[in-house]
CSV table of C-alpha atoms in Angstrom, one decimal:
chain,number,residue,atom,x,y,z
A,1,MET,CA,29.5,13.7,-32.1
A,2,GLU,CA,29.8,11.6,-29.0
A,3,THR,CA,27.1,9.1,-28.3
A,4,CYS,CA,25.3,8.6,-25.0
A,5,ASN,CA,25.1,5.1,-23.6
A,6,ILE,CA,21.6,4.6,-22.1
A,7,LEU,CA,20.2,1.7,-20.1
A,8,LEU,CA,16.5,1.3,-19.8
A,9,VAL,CA,15.3,-0.2,-16.4
A,10,LYS,CA,11.8,-1.6,-16.3
A,11,ASP,CA,9.9,-2.4,-13.1
A,12,GLY,CA,6.3,-3.6,-13.3
A,13,PRO,CA,3.7,-4.4,-15.9
A,14,GLN,CA,3.3,-3.2,-19.4
A,15,ASP,CA,3.6,0.6,-19.6
A,16,PRO,CA,2.9,3.1,-22.4
A,17,PHE,CA,6.5,4.2,-22.0
A,18,ASP,CA,7.8,0.7,-23.0
A,19,ALA,CA,8.2,1.9,-26.6
A,20,ILE,CA,10.6,4.6,-25.7
A,21,GLY,CA,13.5,2.2,-26.3
A,22,GLN,CA,12.5,1.8,-29.9
A,23,ARG,CA,12.5,5.5,-30.4
A,24,LEU,CA,15.8,6.0,-28.7
A,25,ALA,CA,17.4,3.2,-30.9
A,26,LEU,CA,16.6,5.4,-34.0
A,27,ASP,CA,18.7,8.3,-32.7
A,28,PRO,CA,22.3,8.1,-34.0
A,29,ASN,CA,23.6,9.9,-30.9
A,30,VAL,CA,22.2,7.2,-28.5
A,31,THR,CA,23.6,3.7,-27.8
A,32,LEU,CA,21.3,1.4,-25.9
A,33,ALA,CA,23.2,-0.8,-23.4
A,34,SER,CA,20.6,-3.5,-23.9
A,35,GLU,CA,18.1,-4.2,-26.7
A,36,ALA,CA,15.3,-4.5,-24.2
A,37,PRO,CA,14.6,-2.9,-20.8
A,38,VAL,CA,16.2,-4.8,-17.9
A,39,SER,CA,15.2,-5.4,-14.3
A,40,VAL,CA,16.6,-3.5,-11.4
A,41,GLU,CA,18.7,-6.4,-10.4
A,42,GLN,CA,20.2,-6.7,-14.0
A,43,ALA,CA,20.8,-3.0,-14.1
A,44,VAL,CA,22.8,-3.0,-10.9
A,45,VAL,CA,25.1,-5.7,-12.3
A,46,MET,CA,25.3,-4.0,-15.8
A,47,ILE,CA,26.3,-0.6,-14.5
A,48,TRP,CA,28.9,-2.1,-12.3
A,49,GLU,CA,30.4,-4.1,-15.2
A,50,GLN,CA,30.0,-1.4,-17.9
A,51,PRO,CA,31.3,2.0,-16.8
A,52,GLU,CA,30.4,3.4,-20.2
A,53,ILE,CA,26.7,3.4,-19.2
A,54,ALA,CA,26.1,7.1,-18.5
A,55,VAL,CA,22.3,7.3,-18.2
A,56,ILE,CA,19.6,5.1,-16.7
A,57,LEU,CA,16.0,5.7,-17.8
A,58,ILE,CA,13.7,4.2,-15.2
A,59,ILE,CA,10.2,3.0,-16.3
A,60,GLY,CA,7.9,1.9,-13.5
A,61,GLN,CA,5.3,2.8,-11.1
A,62,GLU,CA,5.7,6.2,-9.4
A,63,THR,CA,5.8,4.6,-6.0
A,64,ALA,CA,8.6,2.2,-6.9
A,65,ILE,CA,10.9,4.9,-8.4
A,66,PRO,CA,12.6,5.9,-5.1
A,67,ALA,CA,13.6,2.3,-4.2
A,68,ILE,CA,14.9,1.7,-7.8
A,69,ALA,CA,16.9,4.9,-7.7
A,70,SER,CA,18.4,4.0,-4.3
A,71,ALA,CA,19.5,0.6,-5.6
A,72,ILE,CA,21.1,2.1,-8.6
A,73,ARG,CA,22.7,4.9,-6.7
A,74,ALA,CA,24.2,2.4,-4.2
A,75,ALA,CA,25.8,0.5,-7.0
A,76,ARG,CA,27.1,3.5,-8.9
A,77,SER,CA,26.7,7.1,-7.7
A,78,ASP,CA,28.0,8.8,-10.9
A,79,VAL,CA,25.3,7.5,-13.2
A,80,HIS,CA,22.5,9.9,-14.3
A,81,MET,CA,18.9,8.8,-13.8
A,82,LEU,CA,15.8,9.9,-15.6
A,83,ARG,CA,12.2,8.9,-15.6
A,84,PRO,CA,9.4,9.7,-18.0
A,85,GLN,CA,6.5,11.7,-16.4
A,86,ARG,CA,2.8,11.6,-17.1
A,87,ARG,CA,1.2,14.9,-16.9
A,88,LEU,CA,-2.5,14.8,-17.3
A,89,ARG,CA,-4.0,18.2,-16.8
A,90,ALA,CA,-7.6,19.2,-17.0
A,91,ARG,CA,-8.1,22.8,-17.9
A,92,ARG,CA,-11.4,24.7,-17.3
A,93,PRO,CA,-12.1,27.0,-20.2
A,94,PHE,CA,-12.7,30.7,-19.4
A,95,PRO,CA,-16.3,31.9,-19.6
A,96,GLN,CA,-15.6,33.8,-22.9
A,97,GLN,CA,-14.4,30.5,-24.5
A,98,LEU,CA,-17.6,28.8,-23.3
A,99,ARG,CA,-19.7,31.5,-24.8
A,100,ARG,CA,-17.9,31.3,-28.1
A,101,ARG,CA,-18.3,27.5,-28.2
A,102,THR,CA,-22.0,27.8,-27.5
A,103,VAL,CA,-22.5,30.5,-30.1
A,104,ALA,CA,-20.4,28.6,-32.7
A,105,GLY,CA,-22.4,25.4,-32.0
A,106,GLY,CA,-25.6,27.2,-33.0
A,107,ALA,CA,-27.1,27.7,-29.6
């Protein structure tokens, strides 16, 4: 099976997604282009010098992503870019669920 060469680009402070590189390194179908995430500036140089880099995983503040993607796209338009997403969702329980919880709680 062919492996995918991925470069992790990091912009900003510590992030919960920083450990994603360690997880990807365990996958035999993934080759990391760098042992640690690199800056946007380093990424631009690396993708120009290493055409085998196929995917860029961007880790950074939501507001910084468009500028990072533009810089990468300007350097090499054929590379795929991904970014992890945080999806926090509050769900209100239906009235029936509230009644069941109240009854189950001994009320």
